[in-house]
Coordinates of C-alpha atoms in Angstrom, one line a residue:
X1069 CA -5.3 18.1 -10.7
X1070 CA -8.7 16.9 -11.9
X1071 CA -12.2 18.0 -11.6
X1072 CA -14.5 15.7 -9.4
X1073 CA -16.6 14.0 -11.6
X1074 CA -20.2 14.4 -11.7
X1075 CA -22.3 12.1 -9.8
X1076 CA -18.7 11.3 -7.2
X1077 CA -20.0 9.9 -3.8
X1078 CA -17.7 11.8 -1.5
X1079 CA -20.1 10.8 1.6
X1080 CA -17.4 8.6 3.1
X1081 CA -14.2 10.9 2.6
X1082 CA -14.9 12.9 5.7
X1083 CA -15.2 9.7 7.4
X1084 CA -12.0 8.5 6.4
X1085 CA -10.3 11.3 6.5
X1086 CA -11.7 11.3 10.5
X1087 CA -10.0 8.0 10.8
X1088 CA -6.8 8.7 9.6
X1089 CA -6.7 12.0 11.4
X1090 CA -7.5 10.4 15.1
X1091 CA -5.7 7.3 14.4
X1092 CA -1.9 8.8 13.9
X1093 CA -1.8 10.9 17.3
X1094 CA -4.0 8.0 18.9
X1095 CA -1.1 5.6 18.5
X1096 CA 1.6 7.6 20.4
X1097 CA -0.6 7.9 23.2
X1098 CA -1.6 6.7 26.6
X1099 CA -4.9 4.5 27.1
X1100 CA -7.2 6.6 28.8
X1101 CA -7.0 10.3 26.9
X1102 CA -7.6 8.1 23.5
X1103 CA -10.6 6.4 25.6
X1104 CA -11.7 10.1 26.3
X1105 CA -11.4 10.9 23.1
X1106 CA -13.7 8.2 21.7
X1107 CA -16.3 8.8 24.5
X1108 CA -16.4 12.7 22.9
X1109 CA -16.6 11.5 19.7
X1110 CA -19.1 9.5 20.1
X1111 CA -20.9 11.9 22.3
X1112 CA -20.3 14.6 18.9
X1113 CA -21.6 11.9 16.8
X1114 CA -25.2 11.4 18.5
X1115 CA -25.2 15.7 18.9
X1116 CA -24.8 16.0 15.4
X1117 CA -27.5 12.9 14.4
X1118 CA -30.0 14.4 16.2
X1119 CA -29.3 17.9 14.7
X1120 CA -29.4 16.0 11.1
X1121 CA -32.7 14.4 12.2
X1122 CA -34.1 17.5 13.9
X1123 CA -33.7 19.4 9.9
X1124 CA -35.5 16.8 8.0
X1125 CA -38.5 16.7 10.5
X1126 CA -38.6 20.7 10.2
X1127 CA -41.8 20.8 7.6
X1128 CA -43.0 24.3 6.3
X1129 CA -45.7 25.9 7.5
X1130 CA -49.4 24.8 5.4
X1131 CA -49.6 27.6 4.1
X1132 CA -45.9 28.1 2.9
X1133 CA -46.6 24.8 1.5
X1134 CA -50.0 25.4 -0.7
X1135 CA -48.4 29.2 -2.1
X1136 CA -45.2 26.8 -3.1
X1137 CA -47.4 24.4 -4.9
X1138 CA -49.2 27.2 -6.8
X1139 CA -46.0 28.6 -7.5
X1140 CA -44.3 25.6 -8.8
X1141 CA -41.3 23.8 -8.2
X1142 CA -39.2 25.7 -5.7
X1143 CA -35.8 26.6 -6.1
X1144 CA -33.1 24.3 -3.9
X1145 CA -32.9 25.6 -0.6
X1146 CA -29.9 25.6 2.0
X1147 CA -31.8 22.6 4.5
X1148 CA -31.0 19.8 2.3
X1149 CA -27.0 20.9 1.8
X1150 CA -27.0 21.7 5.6
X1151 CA -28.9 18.8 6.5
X1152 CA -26.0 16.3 4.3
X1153 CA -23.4 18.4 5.9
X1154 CA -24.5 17.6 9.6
X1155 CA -25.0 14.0 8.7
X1156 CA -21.6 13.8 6.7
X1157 CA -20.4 14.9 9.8
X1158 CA -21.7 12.4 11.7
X1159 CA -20.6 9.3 10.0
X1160 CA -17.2 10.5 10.3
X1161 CA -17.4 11.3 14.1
X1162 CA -19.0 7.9 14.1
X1163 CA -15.7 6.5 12.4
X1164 CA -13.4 8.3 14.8
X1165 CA -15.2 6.9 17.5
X1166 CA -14.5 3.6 16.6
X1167 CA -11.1 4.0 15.2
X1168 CA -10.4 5.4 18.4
X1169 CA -12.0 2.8 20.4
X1170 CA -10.1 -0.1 18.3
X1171 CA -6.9 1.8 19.2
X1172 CA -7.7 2.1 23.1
X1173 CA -8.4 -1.9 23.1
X1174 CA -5.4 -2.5 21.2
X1175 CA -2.9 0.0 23.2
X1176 CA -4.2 -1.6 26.2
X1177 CA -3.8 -5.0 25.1
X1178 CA -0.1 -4.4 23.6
X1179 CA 0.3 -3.0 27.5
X1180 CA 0.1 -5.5 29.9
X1181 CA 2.6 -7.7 31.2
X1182 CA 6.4 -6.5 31.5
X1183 CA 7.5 -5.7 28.1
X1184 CA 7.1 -2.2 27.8
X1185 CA 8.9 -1.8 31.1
X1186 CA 11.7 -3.8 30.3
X1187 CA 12.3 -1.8 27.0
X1188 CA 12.2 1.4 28.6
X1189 CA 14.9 -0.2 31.0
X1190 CA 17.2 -1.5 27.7
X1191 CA 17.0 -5.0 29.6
X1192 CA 18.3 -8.1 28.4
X1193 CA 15.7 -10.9 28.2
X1194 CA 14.7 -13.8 26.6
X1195 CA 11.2 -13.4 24.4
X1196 CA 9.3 -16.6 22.9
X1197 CA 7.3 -15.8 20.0
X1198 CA 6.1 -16.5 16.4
X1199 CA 8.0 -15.3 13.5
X1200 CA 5.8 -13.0 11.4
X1201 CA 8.1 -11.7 8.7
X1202 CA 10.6 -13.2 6.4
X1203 CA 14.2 -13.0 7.7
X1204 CA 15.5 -10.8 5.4
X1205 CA 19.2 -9.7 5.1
X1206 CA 20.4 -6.4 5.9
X1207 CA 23.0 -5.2 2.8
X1208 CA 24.6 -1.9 3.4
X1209 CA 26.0 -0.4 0.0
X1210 CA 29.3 -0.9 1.8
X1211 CA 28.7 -4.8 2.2
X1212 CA 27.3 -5.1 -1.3
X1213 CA 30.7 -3.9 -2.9
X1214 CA 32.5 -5.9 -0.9
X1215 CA 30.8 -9.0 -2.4
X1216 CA 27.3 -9.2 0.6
X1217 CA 24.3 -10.7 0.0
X1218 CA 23.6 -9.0 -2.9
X1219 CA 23.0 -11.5 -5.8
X1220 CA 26.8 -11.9 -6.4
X1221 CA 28.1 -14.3 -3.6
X1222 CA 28.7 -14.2 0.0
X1223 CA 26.2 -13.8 2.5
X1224 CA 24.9 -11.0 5.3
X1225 CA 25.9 -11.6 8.5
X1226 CA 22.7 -9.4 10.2
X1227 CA 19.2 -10.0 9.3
X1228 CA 16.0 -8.8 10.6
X1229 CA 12.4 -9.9 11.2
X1230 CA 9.2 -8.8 13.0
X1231 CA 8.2 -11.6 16.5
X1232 CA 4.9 -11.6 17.3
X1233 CA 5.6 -12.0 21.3
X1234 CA 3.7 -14.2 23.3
X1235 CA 6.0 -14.4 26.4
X1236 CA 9.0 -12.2 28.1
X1237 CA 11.0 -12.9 31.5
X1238 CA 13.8 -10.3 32.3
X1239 CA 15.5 -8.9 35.3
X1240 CA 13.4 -11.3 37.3
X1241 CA 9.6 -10.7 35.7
X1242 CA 8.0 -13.1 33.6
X1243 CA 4.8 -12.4 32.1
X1244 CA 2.3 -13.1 28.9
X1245 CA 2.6 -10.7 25.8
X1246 CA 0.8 -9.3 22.8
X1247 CA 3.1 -7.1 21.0
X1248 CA 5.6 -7.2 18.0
X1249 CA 9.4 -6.6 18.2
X1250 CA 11.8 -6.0 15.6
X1251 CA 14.6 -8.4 15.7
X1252 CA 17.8 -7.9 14.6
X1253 CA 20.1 -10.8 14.3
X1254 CA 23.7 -12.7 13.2
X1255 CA 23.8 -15.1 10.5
X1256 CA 22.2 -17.7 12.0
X1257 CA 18.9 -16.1 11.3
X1258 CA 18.9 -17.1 7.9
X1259 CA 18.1 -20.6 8.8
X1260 CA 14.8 -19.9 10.9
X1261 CA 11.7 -20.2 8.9
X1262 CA 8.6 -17.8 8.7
X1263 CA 5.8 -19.2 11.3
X1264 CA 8.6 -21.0 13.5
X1265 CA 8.4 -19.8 17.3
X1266 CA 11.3 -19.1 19.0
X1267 CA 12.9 -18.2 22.2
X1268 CA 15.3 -15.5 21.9
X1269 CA 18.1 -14.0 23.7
X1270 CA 18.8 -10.1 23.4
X1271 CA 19.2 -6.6 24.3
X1272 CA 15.6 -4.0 24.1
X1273 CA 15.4 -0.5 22.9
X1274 CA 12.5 1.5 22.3
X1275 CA 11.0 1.8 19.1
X1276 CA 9.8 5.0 18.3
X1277 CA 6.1 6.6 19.4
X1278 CA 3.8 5.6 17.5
X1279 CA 5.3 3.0 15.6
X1280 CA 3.8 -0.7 15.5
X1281 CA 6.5 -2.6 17.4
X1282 CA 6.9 -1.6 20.6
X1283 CA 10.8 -1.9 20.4
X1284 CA 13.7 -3.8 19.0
X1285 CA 15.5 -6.3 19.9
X1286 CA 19.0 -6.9 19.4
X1287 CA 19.6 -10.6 19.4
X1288 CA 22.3 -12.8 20.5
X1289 CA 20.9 -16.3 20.4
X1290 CA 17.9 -17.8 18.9
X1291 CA 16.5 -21.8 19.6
X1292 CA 12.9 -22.9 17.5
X1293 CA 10.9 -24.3 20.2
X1294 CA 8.4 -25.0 17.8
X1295 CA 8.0 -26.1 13.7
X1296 CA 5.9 -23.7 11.6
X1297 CA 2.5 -24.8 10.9
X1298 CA 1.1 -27.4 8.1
X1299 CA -0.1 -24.3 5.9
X1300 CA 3.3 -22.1 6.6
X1301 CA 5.1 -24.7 5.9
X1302 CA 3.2 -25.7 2.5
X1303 CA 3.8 -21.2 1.5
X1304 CA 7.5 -22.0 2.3
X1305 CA 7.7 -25.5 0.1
X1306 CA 6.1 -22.8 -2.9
X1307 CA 8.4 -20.2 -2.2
X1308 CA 11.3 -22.2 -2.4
X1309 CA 10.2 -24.1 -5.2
X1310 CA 10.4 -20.6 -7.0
X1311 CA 13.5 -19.7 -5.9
X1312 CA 15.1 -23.1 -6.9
X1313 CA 13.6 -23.1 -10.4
X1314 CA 15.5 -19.4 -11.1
X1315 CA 18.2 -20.3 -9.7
X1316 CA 20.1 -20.9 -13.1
X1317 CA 18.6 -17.8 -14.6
X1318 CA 21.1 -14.6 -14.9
X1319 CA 21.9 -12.5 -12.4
X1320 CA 19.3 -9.9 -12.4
X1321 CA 16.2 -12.3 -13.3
X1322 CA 17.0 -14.2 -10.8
X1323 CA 16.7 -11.4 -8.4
X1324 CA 13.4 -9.9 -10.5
X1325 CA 11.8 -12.8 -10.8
X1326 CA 10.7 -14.3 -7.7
X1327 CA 10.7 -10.7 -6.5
X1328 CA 7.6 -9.8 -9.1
X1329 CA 6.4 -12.8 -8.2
X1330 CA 6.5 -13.0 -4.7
X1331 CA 8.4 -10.1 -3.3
X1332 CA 11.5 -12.3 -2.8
X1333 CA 14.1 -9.8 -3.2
X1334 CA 16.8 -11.7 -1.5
X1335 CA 18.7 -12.0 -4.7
X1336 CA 17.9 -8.7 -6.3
X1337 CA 21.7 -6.9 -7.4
X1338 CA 21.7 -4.2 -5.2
X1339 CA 23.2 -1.6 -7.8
X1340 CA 19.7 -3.2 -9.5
X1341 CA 17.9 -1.8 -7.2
X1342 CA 19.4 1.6 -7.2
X1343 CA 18.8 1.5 -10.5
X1344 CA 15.0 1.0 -10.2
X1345 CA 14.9 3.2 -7.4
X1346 CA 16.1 6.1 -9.7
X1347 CA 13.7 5.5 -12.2
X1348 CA 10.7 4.9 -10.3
X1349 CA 10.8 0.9 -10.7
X1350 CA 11.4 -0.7 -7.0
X1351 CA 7.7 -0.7 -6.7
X1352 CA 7.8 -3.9 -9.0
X1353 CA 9.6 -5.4 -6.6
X1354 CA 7.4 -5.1 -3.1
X1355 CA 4.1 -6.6 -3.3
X1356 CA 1.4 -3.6 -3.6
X1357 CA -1.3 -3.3 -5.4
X1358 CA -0.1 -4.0 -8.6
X1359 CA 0.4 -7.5 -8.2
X1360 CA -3.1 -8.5 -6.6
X1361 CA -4.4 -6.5 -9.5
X1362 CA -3.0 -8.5 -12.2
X1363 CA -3.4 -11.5 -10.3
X1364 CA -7.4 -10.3 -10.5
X1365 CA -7.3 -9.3 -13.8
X1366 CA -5.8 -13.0 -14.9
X1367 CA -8.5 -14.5 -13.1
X1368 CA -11.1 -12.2 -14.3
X1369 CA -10.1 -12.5 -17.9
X1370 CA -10.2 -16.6 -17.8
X1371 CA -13.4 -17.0 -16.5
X1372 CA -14.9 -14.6 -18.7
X1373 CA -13.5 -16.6 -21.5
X1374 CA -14.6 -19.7 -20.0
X1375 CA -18.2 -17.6 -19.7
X1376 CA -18.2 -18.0 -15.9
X1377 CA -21.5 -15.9 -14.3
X1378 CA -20.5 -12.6 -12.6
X1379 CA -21.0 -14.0 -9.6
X1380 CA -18.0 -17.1 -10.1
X1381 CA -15.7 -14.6 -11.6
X1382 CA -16.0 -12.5 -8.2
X1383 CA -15.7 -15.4 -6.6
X1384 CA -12.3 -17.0 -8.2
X1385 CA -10.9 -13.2 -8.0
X1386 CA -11.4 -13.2 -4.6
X1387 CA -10.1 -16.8 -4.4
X1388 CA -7.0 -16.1 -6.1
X1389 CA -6.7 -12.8 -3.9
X1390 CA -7.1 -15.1 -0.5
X1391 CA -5.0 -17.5 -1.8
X1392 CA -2.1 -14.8 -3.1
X1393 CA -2.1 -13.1 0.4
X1394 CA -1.1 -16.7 2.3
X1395 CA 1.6 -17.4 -0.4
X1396 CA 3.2 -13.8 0.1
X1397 CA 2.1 -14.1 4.0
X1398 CA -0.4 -11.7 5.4
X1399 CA 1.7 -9.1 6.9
X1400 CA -0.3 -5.8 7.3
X1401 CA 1.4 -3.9 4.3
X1402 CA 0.3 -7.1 2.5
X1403 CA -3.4 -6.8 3.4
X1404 CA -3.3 -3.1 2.8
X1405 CA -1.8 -3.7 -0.7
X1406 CA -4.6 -6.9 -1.5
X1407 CA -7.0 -4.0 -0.5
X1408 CA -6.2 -1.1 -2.7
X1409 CA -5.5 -3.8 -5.4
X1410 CA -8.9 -5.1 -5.6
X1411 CA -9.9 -1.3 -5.7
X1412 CA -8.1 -0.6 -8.6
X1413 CA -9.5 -3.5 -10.5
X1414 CA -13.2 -2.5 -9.0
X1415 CA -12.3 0.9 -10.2
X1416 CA -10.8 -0.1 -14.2
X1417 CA -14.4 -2.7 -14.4
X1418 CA -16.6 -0.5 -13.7
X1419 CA -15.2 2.5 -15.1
X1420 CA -17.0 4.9 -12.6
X1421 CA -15.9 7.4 -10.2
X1422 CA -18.6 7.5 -8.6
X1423 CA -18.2 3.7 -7.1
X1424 CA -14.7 3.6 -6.8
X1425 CA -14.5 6.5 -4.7
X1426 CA -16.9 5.1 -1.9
X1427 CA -15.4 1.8 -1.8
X1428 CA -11.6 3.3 -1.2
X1429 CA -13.2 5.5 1.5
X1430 CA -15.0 2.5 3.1
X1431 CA -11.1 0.6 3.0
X1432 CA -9.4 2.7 4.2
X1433 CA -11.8 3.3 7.4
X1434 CA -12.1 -0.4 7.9
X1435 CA -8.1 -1.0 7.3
X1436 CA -7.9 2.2 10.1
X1437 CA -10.1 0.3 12.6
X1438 CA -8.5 -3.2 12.1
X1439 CA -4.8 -1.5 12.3
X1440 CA -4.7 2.2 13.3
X1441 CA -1.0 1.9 13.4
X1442 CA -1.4 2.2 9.7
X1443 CA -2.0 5.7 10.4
X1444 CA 1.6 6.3 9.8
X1445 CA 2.9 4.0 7.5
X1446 CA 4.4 5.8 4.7
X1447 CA 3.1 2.5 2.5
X1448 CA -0.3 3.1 3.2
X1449 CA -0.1 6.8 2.5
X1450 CA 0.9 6.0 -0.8
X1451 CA -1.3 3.2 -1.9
X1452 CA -4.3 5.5 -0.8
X1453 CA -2.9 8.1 -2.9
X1454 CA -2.1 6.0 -5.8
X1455 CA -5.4 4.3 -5.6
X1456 CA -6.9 7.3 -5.5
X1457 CA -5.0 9.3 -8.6
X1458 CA -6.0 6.3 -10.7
X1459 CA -9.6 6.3 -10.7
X1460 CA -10.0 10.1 -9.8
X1461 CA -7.4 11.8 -11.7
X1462 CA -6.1 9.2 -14.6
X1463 CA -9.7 8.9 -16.3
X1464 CA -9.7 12.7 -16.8
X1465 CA -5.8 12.5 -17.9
X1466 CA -6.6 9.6 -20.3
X1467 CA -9.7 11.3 -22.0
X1468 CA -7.4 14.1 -22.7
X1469 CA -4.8 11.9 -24.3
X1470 CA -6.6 10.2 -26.1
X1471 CA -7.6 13.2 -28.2
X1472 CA -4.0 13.4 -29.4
X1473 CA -2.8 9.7 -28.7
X1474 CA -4.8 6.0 -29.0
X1475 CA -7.2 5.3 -26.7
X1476 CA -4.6 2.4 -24.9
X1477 CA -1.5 4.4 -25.4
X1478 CA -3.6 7.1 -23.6
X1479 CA -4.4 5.0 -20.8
X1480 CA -1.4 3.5 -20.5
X1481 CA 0.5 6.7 -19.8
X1482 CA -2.3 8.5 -18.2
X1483 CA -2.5 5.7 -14.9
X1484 CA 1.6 6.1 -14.3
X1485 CA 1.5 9.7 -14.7
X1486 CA -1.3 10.0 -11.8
X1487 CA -0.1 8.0 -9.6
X1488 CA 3.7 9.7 -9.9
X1489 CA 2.3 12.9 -9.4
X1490 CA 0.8 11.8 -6.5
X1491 CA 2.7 10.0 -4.6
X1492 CA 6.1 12.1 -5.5
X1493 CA 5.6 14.6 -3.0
X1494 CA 5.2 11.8 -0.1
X1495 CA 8.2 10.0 -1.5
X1496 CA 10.4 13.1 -1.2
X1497 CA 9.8 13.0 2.5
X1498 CA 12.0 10.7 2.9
X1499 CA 14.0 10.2 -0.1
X1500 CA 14.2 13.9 -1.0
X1501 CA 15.0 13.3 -5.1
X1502 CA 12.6 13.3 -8.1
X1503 CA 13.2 10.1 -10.8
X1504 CA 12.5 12.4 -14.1
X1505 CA 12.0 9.4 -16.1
X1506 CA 9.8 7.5 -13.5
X1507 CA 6.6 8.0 -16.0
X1508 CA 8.6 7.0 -19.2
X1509 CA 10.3 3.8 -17.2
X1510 CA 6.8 2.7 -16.1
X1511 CA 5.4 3.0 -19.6
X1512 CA 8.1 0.9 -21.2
X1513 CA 8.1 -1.6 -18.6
X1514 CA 3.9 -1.8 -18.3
X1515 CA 3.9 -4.8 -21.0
X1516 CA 6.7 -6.9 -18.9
X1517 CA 4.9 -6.7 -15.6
X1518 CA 2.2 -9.2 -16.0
X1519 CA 4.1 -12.1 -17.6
X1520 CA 7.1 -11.9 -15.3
X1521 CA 4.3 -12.0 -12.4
X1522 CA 2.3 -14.9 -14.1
X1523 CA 5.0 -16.5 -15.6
X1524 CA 6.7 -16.5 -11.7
X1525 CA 3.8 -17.5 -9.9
X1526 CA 3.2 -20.1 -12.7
X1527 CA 6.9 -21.6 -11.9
X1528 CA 6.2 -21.4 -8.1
X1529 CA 3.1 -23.6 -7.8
X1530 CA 4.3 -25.9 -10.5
X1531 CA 7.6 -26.7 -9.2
X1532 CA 7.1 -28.9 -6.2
X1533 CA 5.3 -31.2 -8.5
X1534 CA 6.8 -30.9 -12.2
X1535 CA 10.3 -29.2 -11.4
X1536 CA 11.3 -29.2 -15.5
X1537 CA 8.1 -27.2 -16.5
X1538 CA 8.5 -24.9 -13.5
X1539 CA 12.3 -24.1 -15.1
X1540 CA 10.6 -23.7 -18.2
X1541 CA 8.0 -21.1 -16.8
X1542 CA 11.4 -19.1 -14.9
X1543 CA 13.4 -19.0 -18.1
X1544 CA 10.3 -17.4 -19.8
X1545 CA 9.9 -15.0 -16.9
X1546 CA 13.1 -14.2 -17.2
X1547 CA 12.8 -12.3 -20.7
X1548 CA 10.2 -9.7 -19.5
X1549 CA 12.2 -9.8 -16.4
X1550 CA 15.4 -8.6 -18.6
X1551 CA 13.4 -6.5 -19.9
X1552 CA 12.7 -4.7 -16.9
X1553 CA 16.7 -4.7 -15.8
X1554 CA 17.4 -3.0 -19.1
X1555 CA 15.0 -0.4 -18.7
X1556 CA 16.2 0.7 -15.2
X1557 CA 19.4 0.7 -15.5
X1558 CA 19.6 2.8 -19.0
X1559 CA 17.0 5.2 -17.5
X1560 CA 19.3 5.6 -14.2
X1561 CA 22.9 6.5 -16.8
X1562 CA 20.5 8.7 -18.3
X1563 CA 21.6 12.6 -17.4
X1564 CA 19.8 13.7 -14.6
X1565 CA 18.0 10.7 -13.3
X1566 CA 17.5 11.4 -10.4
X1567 CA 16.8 15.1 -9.7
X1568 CA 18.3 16.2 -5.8
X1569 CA 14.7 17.8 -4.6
X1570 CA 14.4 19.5 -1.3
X1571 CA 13.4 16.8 1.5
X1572 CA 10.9 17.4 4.0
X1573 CA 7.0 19.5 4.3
X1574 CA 8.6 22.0 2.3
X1575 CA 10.1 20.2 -0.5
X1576 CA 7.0 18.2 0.0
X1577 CA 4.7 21.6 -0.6
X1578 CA 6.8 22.8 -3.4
X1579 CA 6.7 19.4 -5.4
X1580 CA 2.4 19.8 -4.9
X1581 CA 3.2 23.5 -6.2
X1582 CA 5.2 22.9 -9.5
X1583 CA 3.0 19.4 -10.2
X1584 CA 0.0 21.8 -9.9
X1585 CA 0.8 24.9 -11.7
X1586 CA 2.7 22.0 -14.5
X1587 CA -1.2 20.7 -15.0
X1588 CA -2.3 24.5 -15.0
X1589 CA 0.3 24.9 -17.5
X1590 CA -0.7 22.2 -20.2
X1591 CA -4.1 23.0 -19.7
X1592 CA -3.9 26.6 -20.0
X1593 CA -2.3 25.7 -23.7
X1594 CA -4.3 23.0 -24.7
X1595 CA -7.3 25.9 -23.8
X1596 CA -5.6 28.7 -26.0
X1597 CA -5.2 26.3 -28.6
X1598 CA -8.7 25.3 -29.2
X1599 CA -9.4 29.1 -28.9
X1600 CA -7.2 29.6 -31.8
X1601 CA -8.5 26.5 -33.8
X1602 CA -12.0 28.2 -33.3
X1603 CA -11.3 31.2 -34.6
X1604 CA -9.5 29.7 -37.4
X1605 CA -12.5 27.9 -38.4
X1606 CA -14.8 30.9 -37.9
X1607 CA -15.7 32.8 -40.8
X1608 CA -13.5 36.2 -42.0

């Protein structure tokens, strides 16, 4: 879709795409062939740095040498490309070592004690554990017409969460844990806190292969044994400061905001979010990228003002970033998102390909090696791509724009437009349908999405201290937040808003195909009118 800039480190790209190549079968797996596997890799790895080193001590003959130097400088050669090839292909052997390594320990770890027997048995048990996600309600469209937990009264009676295991005793076998299960529970879930531990009765079935928990668990009781911690508790005290200070806002602001904000989106209408689903919106609403890059840019832009050294700017960025993660709690799609985040911003500073495109290769290696169940998350997928569309592909996009359109109108289309064509053909894979006005919606709702995430995170730190000025805050990030509600659900009555598309690889393929040959397209006119402008101009 765009030409690789000149100058475009593209070193570590093999490397990751090693990583993320080793890492999704690696998960489904048994211990010892991914142990294997590493041990060849690494065994590659060493072949091929020898081979690297072997070509660069290769010196031409003396002779060879003095009739070069008489004939001049020498024309580039094959050694050097072959030699960068070999050692390219090294580093990411190198990385697939290690990423497979990382996922041995860790599938051998989330293996021992009883669990993974007792959920291929379907056993009833009792787990103790930490709670490591929100409790969030489940809301069929079904229970949100009937009046569910939807923004509009009444309340889910399941919910679900993620329980970091520590401990499991069923069918007579009692042992220590270090795995994740999904929980699925009544009502009475919505009174246990993030960070509590609990011991919890319930049914196991298997999760699929390759997936991060190693099951589900369908619960029937829950007690907390144990409080949540000082700093969970303080996250909590924030978080339900926000939620408090909205509380008198209109429906769909109170949904919006603490969900920009926080990625609260208990209260969100659900016919609201159908509506930003069909016009490419709901990504507002789940932390990603987008917010940590505000947040950065915020923090960025003050202490630049203030004329804060480079060095304190990075410094309070990374702060706020730290700080953000805890307050949204560091679940893995979390961390990935704070990642790409901080890339995007690295990537909009310093205005170069050439950096950005090293430091998303060095993430997403070090993300891979820290959680190779990543591998397969659909969410990562897509923040890689979108982190790579805009600061490959939306510079080239914006230059071309901005022949026609202002330079900010230019870049404000060209980094939604990037990232749409990107990630649309992942996106079909599992919700096969095309939002036409995806681009258009994210244009007109680009100058909302700071404030209400500001304005919300204002309102959350400020209300466990100074409630009134936290109300204040909500009721001002409730206009942009409007805003946003307006947009979404005009562009979803809009004929066509959501285009059926063809789900799967091959409705995946042909979405690549028409985005392609659509860029083909528009260039191949732009071309033929410059031609025609230069003839024009030429003389008779």
């Amino acid at each position: 879709m765009s030409e690789t800039a000149p100058g475009t480190d593209l070193r570590l790209v093999p490397a990751a795409l090693a990583c993320w190549g080793v890492a999704g079968p690696a998960v489904g797996l048994d211990v010892v062939p991914v142990v294997v596997a590493a041990v060849v890799s690494a065994v590659a790895a060493a072949g091929c740095a020898l081979a690297a080193g072997a070509t660069l001590r290769r010196r031409p003959q003396d002779g060879a040498a003095v009739h070069r130097a008489a004939a001049g400088p020498a024309p580039p050669t094959a050694r050097p490309l072959r030699s960068a090839v070999v050692a390219s292909a090294a580093l990411a052997l190198v990385a697939a070592a290690i990423t497979l390594a990382s996922a041995a320990a860790q599938l051998h770890e989330r293996g021992r004690g009883p669990l993974d027997d007792l959920v291929r048995e379907r056993a009833v048990v009792e787990v103790v554990g930490t709670v490591r996600a929100e409790v969030v309600p489940l809301v069929s469209r079904w229970s949100a017409a009937a009046g569910g937990a939807d923004g509009a009264g009444g309340a889910s009676t399941r919910h679900r969460t993620v329980l970091a295991v520590e401990q499991v005793t069923g069918r007579g076998r009692t042992g220590a844990v270090r795995a994740d299960l999904v929980v699925l529970g009544g009502a009475e879930w919505a009174a246990v806190p993030y960070g509590s531990t609990v011991a919890v009765t319930g049914r196991l079935s298997a999760a699929a292969p390759g997936q991060a928990p190693v099951g589900w668990l369908s619960a029937t009781t829950v007690v907390v044994v144990r409080a949540p911690g000082s700093m969970d508790r303080a996250v909590a005290a924030v978080r339900s400061g926000l939620l408090a200070a909205s509380d008198g806002l209109p429906p769909d602001a109170r949904g919006l905001v603490p969900g920009a904000a926080v990625g609260d989106t208990t209260r969100v209408p659900a016919e609201l979010v159908e509506a930003m689903r069909d016009t490419g919106l709901l990504h507002l609403t789940a932390v990603s990228g987008g917010h940590f890059a505000v947040l950065s840019l915020a923090v960025i832009g003050v202490a630049t003002a203030l004329r804060a050294p480079r060095a304190l700017r990075a410094a309070l960025a990374g702060a706020a970033t730290a700080a953000f993660v805890l307050l949204v709690h560091p679940e893995p799609s979390v961390v990935r998102a704070a990642v790409m985040g901080g890339l995007s911003v690295l990537g909009m500073l310093l205005g170069r390909r050439g950096r950005a495109v090293p430091a998303l290769g060095t993430a997403v290696v070090v993300l891979l090696v820290v959680d190779p169940w990543l591998s397969r998350s659909l969410g990562f997928a897509l923040s890689v791509v979108a982190t790579a569309a805009i600061v490959l592909v939306a510079p080239g996009w914006a230059l071309a724009l901005g022949r026609v359109l202002p330079r900010w109108l230019a870049v404000a289309l060209a980094v939604p437009a990037a990232a749409q064509a990107a990630c649309a053909p992942l996106i079909v894979l599992v919700d096969p349908a095309v939002p036409l006005y995806a681009v258009p919606a994210n244009l007109l709702v680009a100058p909302a999405v700071p404030p209400v995430t500001l304005l919300g995170l204002a309102s959350a730190l400020t209300a466990g201290w100074a409630p009134g000025a936290a109300e204040a805050l909500a009721r001002a990030a409730s206009w942009p937040a409007g805003w946003i509600a307006t947009v979404a659900r005009a562009g979803a009555e809009l004929p066509g808003a959501r285009l059926p598309w063809p789900g799967g690889s091959a409705g995946s393929a042909a979405l690549v195909a028409v985005t392609v040959l659509g860029v083909a397209a528009v260039r191949g006119a732009r071309a033929a009118s410059a031609a025609r402008a230069r003839r024009t101009r030429e003389p008779s």
